[in-house]
N, CA and C atoms as an extended XYZ file, in Angstrom:
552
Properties=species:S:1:pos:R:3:atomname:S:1:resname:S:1:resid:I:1 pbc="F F F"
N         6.638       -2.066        1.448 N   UNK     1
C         5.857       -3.280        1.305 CA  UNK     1
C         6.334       -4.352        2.288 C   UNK     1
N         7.546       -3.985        2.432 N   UNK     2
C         8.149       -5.338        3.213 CA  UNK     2
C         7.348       -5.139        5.076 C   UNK     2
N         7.345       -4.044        5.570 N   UNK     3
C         6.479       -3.398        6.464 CA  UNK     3
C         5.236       -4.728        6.802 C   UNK     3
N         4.305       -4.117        5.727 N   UNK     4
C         2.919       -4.793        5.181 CA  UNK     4
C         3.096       -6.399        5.480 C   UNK     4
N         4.316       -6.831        4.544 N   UNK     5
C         4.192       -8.712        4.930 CA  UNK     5
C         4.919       -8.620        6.017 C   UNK     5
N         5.715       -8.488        7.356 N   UNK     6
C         5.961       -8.886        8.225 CA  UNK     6
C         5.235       -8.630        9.224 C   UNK     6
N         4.098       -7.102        9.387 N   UNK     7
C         2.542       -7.410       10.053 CA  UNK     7
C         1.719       -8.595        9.499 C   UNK     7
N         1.440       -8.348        8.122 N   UNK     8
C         0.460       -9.631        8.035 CA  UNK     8
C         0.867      -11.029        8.510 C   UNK     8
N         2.409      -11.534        8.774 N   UNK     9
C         2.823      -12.700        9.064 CA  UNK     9
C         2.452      -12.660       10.542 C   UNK     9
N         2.874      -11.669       11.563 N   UNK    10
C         2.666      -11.808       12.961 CA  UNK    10
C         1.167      -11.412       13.142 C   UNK    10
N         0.340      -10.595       12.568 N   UNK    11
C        -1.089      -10.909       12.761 CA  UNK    11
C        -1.466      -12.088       12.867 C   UNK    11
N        -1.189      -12.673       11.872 N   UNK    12
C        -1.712      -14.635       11.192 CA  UNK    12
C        -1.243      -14.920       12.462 C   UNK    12
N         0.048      -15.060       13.127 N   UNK    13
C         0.623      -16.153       13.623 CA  UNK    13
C        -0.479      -16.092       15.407 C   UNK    13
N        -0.714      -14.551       15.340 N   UNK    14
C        -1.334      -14.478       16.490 CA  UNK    14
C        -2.832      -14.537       16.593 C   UNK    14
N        -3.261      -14.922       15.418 N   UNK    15
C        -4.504      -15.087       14.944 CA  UNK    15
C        -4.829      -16.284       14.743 C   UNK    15
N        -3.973      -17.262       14.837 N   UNK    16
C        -4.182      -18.590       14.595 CA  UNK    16
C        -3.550      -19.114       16.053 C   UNK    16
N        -2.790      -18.752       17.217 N   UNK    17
C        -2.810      -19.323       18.328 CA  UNK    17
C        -3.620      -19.568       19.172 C   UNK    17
N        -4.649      -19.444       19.109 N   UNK    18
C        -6.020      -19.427       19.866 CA  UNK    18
C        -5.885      -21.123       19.651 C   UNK    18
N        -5.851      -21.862       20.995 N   UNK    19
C        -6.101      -23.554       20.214 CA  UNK    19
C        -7.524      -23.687       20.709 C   UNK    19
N        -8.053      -23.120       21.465 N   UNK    20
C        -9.827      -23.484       21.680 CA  UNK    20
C       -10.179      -23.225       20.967 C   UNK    20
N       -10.155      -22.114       19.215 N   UNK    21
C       -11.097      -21.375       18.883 CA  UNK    21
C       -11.632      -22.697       18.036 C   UNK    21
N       -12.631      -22.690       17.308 N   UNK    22
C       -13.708      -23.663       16.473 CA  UNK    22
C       -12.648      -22.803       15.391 C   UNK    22
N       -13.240      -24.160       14.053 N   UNK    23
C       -12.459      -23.936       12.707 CA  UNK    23
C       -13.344      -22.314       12.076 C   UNK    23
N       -14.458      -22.100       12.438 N   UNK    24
C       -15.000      -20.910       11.701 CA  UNK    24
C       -14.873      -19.535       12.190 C   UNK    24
N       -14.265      -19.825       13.651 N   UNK    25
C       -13.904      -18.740       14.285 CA  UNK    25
C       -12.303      -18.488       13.379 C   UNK    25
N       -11.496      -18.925       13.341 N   UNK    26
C       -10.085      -19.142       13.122 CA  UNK    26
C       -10.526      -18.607       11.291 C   UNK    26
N       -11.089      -19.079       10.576 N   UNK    27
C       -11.069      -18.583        9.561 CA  UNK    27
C       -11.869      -17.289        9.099 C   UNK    27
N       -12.555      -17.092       10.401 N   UNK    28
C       -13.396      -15.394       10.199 CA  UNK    28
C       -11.873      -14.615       10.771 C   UNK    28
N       -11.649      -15.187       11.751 N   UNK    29
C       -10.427      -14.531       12.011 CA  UNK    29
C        -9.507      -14.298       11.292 C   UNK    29
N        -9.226      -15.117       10.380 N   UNK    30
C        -8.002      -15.177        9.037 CA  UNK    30
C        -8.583      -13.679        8.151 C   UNK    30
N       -10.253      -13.614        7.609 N   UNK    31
C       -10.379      -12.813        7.226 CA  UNK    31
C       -10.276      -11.101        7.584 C   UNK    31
N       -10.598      -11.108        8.938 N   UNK    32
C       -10.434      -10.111        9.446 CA  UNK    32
C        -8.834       -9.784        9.525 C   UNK    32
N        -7.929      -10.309        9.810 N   UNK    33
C        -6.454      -10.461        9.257 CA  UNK    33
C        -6.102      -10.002        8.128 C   UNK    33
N        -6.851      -10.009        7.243 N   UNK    34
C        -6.674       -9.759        5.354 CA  UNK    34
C        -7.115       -8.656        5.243 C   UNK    34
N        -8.098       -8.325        5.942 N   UNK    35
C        -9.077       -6.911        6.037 CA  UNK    35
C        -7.441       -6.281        6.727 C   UNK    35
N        -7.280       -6.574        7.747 N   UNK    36
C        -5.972       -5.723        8.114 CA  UNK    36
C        -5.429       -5.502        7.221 C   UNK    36
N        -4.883       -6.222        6.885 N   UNK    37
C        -3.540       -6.196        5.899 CA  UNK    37
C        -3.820       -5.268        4.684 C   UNK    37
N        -4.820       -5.084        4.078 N   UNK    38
C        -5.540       -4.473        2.811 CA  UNK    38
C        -5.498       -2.472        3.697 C   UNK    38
N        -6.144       -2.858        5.189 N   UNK    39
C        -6.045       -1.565        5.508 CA  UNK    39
C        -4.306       -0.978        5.580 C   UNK    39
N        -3.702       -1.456        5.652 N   UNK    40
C        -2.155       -1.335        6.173 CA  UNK    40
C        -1.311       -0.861        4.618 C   UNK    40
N        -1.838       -1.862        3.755 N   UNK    41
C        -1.379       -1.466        2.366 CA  UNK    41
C        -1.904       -0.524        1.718 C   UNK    41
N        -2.821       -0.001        1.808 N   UNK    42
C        -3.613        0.839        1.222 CA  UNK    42
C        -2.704        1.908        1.976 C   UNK    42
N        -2.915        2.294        3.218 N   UNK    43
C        -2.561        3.688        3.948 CA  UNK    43
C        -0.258        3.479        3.020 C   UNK    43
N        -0.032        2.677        2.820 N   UNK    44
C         1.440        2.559        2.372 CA  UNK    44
C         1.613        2.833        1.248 C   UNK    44
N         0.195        2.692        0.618 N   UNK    45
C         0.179        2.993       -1.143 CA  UNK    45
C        -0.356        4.330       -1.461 C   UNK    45
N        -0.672        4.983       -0.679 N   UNK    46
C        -1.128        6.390       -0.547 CA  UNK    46
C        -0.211        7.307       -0.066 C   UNK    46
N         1.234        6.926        0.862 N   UNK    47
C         1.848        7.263        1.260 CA  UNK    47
C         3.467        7.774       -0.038 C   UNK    47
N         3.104        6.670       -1.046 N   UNK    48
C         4.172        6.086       -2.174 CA  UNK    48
C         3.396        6.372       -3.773 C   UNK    48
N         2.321        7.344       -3.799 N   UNK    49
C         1.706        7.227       -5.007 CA  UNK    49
C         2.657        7.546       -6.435 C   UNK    49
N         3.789        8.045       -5.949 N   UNK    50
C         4.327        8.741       -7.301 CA  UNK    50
C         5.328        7.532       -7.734 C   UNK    50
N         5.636        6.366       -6.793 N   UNK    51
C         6.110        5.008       -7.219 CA  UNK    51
C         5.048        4.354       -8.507 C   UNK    51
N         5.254        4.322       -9.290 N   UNK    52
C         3.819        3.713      -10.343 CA  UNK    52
C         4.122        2.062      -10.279 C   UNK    52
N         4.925        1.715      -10.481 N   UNK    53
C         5.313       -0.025      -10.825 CA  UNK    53
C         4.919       -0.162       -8.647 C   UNK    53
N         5.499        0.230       -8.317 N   UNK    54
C         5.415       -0.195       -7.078 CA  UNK    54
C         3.816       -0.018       -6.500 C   UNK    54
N         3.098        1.269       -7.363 N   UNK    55
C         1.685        1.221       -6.881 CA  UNK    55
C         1.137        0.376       -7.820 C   UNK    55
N         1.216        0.272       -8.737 N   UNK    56
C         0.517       -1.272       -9.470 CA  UNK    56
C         0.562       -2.862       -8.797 C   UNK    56
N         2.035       -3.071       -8.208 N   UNK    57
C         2.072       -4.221       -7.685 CA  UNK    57
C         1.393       -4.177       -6.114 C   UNK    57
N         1.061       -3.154       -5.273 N   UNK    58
C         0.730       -2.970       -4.323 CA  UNK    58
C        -0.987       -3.411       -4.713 C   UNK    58
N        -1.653       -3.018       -5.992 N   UNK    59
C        -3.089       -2.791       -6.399 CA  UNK    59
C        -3.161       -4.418       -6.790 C   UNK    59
N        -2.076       -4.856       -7.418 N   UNK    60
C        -2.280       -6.014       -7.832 CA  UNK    60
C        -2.452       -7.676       -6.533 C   UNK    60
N        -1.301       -7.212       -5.582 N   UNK    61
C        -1.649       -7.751       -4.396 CA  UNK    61
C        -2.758       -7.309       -3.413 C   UNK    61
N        -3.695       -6.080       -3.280 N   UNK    62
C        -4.573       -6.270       -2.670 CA  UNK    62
C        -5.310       -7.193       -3.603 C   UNK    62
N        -5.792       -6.991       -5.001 N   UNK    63
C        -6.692       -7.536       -5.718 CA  UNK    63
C        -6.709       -9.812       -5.545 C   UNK    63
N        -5.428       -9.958       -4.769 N   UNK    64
C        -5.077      -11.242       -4.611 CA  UNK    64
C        -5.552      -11.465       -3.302 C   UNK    64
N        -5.094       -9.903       -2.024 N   UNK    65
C        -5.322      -10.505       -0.948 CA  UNK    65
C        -7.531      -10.610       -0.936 C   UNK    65
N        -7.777       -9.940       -1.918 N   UNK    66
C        -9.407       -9.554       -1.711 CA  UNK    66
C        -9.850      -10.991       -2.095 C   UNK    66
N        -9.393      -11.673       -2.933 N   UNK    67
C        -9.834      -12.829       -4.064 CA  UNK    67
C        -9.550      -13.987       -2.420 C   UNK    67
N        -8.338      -13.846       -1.879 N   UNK    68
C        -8.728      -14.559       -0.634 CA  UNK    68
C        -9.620      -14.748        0.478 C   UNK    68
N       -10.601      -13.598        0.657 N   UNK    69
C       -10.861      -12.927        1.383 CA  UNK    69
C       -12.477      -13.878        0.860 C   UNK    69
N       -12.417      -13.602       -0.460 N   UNK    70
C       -13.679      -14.400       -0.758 CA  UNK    70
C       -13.816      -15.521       -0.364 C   UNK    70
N       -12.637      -16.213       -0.945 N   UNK    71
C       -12.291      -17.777       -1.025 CA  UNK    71
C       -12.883      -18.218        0.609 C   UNK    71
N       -12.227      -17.301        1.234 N   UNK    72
C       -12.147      -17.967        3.165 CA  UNK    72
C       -13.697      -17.572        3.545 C   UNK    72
N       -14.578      -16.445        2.858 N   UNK    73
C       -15.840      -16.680        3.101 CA  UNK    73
C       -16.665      -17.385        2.383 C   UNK    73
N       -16.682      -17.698        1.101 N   UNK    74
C       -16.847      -19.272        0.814 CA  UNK    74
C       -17.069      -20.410        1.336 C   UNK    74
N       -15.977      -20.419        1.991 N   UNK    75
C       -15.748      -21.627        2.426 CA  UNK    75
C       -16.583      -21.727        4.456 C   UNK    75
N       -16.467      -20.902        4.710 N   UNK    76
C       -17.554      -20.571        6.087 CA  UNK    76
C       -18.582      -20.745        5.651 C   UNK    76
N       -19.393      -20.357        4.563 N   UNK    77
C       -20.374      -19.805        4.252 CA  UNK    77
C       -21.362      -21.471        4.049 C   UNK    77
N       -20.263      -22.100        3.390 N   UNK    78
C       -20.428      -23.427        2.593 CA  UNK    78
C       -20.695      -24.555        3.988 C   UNK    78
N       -19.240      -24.337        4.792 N   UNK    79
C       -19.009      -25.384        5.887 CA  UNK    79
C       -19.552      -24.934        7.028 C   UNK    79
N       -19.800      -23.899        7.597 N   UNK    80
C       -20.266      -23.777        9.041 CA  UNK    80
C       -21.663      -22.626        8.533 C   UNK    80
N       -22.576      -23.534        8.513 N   UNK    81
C       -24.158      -22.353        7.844 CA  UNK    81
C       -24.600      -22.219        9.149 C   UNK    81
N       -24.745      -22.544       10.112 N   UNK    82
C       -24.853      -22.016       11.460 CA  UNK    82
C       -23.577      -20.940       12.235 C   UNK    82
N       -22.984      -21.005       11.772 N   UNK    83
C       -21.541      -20.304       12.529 CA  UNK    83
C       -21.940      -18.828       12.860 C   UNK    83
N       -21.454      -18.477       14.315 N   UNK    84
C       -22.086      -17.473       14.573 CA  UNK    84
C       -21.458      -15.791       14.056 C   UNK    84
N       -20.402      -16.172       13.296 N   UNK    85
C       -19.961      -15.434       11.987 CA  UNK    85
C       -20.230      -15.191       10.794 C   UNK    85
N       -21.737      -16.159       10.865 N   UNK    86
C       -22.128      -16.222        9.436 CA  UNK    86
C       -22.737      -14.491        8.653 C   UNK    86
N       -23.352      -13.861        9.583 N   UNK    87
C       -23.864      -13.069        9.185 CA  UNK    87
C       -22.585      -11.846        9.017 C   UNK    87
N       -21.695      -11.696        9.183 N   UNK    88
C       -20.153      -11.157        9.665 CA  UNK    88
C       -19.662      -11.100        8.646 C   UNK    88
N       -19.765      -12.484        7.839 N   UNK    89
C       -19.020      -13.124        6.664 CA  UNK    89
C       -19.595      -12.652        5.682 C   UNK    89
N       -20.875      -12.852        4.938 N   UNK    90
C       -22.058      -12.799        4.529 CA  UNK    90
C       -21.314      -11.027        3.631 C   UNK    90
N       -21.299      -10.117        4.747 N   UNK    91
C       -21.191       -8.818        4.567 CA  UNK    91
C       -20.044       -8.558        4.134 C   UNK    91
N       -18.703       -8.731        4.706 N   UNK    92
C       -17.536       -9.313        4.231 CA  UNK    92
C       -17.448       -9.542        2.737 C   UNK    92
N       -17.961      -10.635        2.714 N   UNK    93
C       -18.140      -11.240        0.909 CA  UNK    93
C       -18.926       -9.809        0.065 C   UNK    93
N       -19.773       -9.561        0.790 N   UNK    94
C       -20.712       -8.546       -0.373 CA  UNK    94
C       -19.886       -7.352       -0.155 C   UNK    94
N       -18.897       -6.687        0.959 N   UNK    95
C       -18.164       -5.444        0.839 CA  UNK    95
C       -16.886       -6.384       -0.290 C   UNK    95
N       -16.135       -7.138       -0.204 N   UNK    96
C       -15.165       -7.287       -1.046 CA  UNK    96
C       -15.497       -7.494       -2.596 C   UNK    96
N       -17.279       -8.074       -2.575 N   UNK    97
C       -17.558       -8.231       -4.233 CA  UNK    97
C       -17.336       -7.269       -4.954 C   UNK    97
N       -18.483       -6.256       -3.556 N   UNK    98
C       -18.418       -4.483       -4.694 CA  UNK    98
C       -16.774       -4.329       -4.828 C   UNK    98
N       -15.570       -4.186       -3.931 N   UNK    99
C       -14.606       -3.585       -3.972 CA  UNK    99
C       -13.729       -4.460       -5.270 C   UNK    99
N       -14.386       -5.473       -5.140 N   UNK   100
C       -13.663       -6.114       -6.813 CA  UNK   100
C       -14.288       -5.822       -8.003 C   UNK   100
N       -15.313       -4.992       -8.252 N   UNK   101
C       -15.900       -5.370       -9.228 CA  UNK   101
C       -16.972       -5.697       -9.887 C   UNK   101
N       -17.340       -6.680       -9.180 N   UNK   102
C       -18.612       -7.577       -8.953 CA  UNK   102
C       -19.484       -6.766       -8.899 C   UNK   102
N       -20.048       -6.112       -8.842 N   UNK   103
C       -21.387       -5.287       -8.612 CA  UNK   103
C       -22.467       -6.226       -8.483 C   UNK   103
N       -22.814       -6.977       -9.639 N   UNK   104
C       -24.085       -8.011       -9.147 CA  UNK   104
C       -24.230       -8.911       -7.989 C   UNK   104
N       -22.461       -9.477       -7.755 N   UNK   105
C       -22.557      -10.806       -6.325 CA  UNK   105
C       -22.548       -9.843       -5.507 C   UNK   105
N       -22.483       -8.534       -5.289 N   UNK   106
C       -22.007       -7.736       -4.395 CA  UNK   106
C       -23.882       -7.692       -3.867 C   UNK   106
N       -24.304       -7.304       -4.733 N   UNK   107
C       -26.242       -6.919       -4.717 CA  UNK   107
C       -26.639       -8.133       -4.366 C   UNK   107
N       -26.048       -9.506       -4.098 N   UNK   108
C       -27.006      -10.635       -4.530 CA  UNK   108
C       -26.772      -10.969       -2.764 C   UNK   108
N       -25.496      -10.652       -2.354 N   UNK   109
C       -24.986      -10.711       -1.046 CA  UNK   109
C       -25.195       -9.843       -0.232 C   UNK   109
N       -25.190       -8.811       -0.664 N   UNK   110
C       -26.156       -7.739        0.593 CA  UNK   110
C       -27.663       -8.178        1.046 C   UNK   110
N       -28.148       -8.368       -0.232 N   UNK   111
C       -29.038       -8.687       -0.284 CA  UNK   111
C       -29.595       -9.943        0.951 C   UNK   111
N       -28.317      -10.871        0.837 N   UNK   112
C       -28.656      -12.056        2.071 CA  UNK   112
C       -28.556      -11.307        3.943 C   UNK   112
N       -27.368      -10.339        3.782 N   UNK   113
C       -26.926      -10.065        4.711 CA  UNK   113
C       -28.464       -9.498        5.271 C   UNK   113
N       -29.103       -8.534        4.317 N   UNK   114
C       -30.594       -7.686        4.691 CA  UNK   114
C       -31.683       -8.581        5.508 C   UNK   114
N       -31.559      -10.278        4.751 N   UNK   115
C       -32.482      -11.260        5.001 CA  UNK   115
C       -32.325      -11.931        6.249 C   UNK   115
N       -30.592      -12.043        6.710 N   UNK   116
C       -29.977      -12.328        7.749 CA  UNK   116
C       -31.199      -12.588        8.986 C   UNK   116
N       -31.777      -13.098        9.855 N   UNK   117
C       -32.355      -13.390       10.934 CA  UNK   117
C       -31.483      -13.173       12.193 C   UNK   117
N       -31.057      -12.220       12.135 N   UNK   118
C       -30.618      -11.257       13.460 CA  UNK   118
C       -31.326      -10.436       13.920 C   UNK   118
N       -30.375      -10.273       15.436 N   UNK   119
C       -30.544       -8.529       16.223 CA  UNK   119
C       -30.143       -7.256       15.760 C   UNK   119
N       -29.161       -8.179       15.114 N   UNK   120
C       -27.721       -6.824       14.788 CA  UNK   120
C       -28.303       -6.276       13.669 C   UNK   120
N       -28.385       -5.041       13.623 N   UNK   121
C       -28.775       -4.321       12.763 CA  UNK   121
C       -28.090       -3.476       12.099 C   UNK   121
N       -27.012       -3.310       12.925 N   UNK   122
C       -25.649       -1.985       12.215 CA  UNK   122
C       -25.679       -2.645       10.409 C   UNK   122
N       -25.124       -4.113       10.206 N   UNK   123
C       -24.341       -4.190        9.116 CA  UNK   123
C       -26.032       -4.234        7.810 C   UNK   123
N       -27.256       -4.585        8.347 N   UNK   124
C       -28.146       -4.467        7.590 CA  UNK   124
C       -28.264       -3.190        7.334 C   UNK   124
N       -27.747       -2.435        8.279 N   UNK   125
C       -28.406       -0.847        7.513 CA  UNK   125
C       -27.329       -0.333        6.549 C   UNK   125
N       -26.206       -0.757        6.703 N   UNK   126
C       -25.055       -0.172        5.962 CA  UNK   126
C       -25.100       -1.027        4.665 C   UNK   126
N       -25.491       -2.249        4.375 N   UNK   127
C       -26.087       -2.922        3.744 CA  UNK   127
C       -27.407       -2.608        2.440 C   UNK   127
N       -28.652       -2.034        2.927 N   UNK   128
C       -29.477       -1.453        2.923 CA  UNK   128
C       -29.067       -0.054        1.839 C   UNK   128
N       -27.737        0.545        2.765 N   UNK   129
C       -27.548        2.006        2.063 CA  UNK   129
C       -26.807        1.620        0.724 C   UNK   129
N       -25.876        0.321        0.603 N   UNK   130
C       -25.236        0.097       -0.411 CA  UNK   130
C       -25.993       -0.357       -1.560 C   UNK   130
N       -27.023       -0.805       -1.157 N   UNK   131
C       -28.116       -1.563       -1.708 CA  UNK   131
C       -28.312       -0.153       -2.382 C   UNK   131
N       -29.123        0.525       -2.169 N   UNK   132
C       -29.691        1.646       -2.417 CA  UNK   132
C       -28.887        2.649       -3.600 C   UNK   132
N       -27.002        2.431       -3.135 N   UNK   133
C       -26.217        3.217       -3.781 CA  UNK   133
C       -26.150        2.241       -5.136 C   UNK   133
N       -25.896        1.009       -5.151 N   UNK   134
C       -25.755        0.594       -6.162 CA  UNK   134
C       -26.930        0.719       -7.412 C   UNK   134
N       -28.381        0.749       -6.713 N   UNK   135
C       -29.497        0.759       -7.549 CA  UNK   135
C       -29.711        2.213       -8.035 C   UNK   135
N       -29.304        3.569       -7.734 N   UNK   136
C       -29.104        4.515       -7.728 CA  UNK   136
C       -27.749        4.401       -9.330 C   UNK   136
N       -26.954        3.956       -9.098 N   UNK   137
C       -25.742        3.482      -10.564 CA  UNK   137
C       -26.703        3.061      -11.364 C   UNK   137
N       -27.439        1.549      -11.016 N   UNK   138
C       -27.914        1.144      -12.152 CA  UNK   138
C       -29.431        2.202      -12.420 C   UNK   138
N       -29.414        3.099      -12.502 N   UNK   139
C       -30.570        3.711      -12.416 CA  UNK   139
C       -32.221        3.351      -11.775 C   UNK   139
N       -31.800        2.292      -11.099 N   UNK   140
C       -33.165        1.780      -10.413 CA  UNK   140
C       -33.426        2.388       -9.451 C   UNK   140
N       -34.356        3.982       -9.620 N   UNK   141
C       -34.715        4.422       -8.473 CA  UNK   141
C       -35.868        4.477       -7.597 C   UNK   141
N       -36.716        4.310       -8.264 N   UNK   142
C       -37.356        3.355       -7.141 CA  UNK   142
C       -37.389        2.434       -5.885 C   UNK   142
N       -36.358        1.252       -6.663 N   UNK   143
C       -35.776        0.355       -5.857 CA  UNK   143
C       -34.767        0.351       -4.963 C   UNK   143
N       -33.698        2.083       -5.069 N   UNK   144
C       -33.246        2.864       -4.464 CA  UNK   144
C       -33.913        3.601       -3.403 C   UNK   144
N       -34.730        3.634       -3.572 N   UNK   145
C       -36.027        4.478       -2.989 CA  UNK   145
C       -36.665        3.671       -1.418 C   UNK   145
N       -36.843        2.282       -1.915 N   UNK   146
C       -37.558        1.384       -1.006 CA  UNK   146
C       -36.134        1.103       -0.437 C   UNK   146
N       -35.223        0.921       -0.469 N   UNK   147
C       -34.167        0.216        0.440 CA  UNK   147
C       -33.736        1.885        1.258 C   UNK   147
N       -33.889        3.266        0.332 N   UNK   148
C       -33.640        4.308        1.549 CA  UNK   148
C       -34.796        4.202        2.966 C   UNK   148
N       -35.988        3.553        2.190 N   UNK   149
C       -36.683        3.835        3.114 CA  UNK   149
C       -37.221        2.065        4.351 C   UNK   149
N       -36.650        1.556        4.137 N   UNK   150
C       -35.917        0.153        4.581 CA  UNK   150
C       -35.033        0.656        5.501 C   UNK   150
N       -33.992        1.487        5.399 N   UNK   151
C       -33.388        1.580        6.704 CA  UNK   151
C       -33.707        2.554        7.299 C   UNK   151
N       -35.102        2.689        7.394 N   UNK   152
C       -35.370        3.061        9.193 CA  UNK   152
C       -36.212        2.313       10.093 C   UNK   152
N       -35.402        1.002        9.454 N   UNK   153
C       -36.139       -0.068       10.684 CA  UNK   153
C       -35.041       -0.767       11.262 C   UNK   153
N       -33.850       -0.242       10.294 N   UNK   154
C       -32.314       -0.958       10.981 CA  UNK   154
C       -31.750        0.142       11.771 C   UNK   154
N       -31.741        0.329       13.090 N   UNK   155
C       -31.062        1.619       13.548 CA  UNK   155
C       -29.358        0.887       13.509 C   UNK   155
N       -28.247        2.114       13.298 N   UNK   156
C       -27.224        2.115       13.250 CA  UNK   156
C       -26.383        3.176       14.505 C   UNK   156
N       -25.461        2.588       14.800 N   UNK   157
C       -24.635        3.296       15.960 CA  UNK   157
C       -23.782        3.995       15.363 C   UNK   157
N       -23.992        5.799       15.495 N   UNK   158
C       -22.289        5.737       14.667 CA  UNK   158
C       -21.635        6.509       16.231 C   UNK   158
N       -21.555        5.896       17.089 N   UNK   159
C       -20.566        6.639       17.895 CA  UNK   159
C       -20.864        7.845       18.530 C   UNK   159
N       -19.688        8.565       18.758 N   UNK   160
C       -19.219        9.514       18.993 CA  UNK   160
C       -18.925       10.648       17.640 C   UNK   160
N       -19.276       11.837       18.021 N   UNK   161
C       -18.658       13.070       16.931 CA  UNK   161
C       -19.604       13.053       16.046 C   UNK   161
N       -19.417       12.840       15.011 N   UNK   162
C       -20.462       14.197       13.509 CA  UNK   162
C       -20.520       12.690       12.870 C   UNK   162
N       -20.354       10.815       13.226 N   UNK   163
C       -20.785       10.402       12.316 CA  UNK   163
C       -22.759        9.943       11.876 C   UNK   163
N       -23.483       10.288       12.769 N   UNK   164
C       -24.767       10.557       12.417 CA  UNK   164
C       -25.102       11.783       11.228 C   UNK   164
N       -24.397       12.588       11.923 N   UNK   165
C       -24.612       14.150       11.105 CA  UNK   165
C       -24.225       13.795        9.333 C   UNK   165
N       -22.797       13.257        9.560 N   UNK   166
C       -22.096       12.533        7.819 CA  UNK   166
C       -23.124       11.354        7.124 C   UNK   166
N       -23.461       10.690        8.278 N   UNK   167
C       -24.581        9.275        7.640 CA  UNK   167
C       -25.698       10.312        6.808 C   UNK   167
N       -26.381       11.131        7.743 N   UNK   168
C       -27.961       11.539        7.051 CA  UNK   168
C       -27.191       12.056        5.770 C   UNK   168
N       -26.416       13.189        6.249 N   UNK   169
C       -26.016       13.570        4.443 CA  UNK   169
C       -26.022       12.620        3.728 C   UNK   169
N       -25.152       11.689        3.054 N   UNK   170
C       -25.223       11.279        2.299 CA  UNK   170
C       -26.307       10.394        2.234 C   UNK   170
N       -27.045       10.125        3.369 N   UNK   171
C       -28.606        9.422        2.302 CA  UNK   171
C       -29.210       10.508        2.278 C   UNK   171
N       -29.477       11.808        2.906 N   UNK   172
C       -30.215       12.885        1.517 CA  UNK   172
C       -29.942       13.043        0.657 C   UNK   172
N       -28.416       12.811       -0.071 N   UNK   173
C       -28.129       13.097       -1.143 CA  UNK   173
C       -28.416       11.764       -2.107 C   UNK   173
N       -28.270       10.902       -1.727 N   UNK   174
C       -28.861        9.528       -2.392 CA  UNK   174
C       -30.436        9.687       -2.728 C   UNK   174
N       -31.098       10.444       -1.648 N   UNK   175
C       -32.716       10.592       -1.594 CA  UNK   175
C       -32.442       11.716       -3.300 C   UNK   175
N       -31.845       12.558       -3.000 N   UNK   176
C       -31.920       13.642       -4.225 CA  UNK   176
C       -31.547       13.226       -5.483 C   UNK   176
N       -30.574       12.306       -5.437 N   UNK   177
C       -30.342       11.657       -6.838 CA  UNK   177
C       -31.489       10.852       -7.238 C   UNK   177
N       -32.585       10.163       -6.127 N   UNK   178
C       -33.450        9.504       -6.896 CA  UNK   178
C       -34.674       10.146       -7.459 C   UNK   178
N       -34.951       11.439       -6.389 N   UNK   179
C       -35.962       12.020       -7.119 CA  UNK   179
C       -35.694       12.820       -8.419 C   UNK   179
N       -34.217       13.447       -8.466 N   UNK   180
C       -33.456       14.243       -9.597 CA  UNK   180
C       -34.044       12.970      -10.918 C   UNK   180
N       -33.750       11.582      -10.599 N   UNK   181
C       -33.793       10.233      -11.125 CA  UNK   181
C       -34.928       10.197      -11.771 C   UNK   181
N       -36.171       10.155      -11.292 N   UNK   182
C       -37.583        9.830      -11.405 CA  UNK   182
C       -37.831       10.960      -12.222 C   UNK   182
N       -37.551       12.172      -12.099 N   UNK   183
C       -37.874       13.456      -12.996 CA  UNK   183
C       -37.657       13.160      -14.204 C   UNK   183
N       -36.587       12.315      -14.668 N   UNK   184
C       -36.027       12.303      -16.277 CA  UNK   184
C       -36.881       11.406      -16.979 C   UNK   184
């Protein structure tokens, strides 16, 4: 753990030396910092699973660093509504709602990210699919249905290698749970 806080301290410190950046750059930046740090602890808590007190307090500090994570998009969200992070943030907030919990702010925030008045289309479609996965839980398949078929107006990049090939799977299999869905 000790690892974990002396990256997250020199991330911050080099994440906050920028003196040109604007205040909403510096605090998207803070978040993306936390997003580190959550990735860094996680791969350390997977590494240590048979520690139990030590994997509880590891679960218990992401669950603090995530609750920040909100707080700092909040507060963008609130103070800079033009910021050209807004839509960045937006998604941010709705990936950390679902990962806390939240299921509804998580739906209520994708939901904005979908409405977003952009180019960028990557985070609406990934957006779109969560949309879809969550309404698929709450058994709304239908409404699962229209957001599978919603993203094929957001094209998505996946790179290099088999991640197109991994994307379609799992929305056929989302497609199959809803018609499996509609049958009952």
């Amino acid at each position: 753990m000790t690892r974990f806080f002396y990256l997250f301290i020199i991330i911050s410190i080099s994440s906050f030396a920028q003196q040109k950046a604007n205040e909403d750059e510096l605090a998207y930046r803070e978040i993306q910092t936390l997003e580190r740090a959550i990735t860094i602890a996680d791969l350390e808590n997977n590494q240590n699973e048979s520690d139990v007190a030590r994997n509880e307090f590891s679960k218990e500090t992401l669950r603090k660093i995530r609750l920040e994570i909100l707080r700092i998009s909040d507060a963008i969200i609130e103070y800079f509504p033009k910021s050209e992070y807004l839509y960045e943030t937006l998604f941010e907030k709705a990936i950390t709602e679902e990962l806390l919990g939240d299921i509804d702010a998580a739906e209520k925030s994708y939901k904005k990210v979908v409405s977003f008045d952009t180019a960028k289309t990557d985070l609406k479609n990934v957006s779109l699919k969560n949309l879809a996965r969550i309404s698929i839980q709450k058994k709304k398949y239908k409404q699962a249905l229209n957001y599978l078929e919603q993203l094929k107006n957001f094209k998505i990049s996946h790179g290099c290698g088999n991640g197109e090939d991994a994307y379609k799977e799992i929305l056929d299999e989302m497609y199959k749970q809803c018609y499996e869905g509609l049958k009952k």
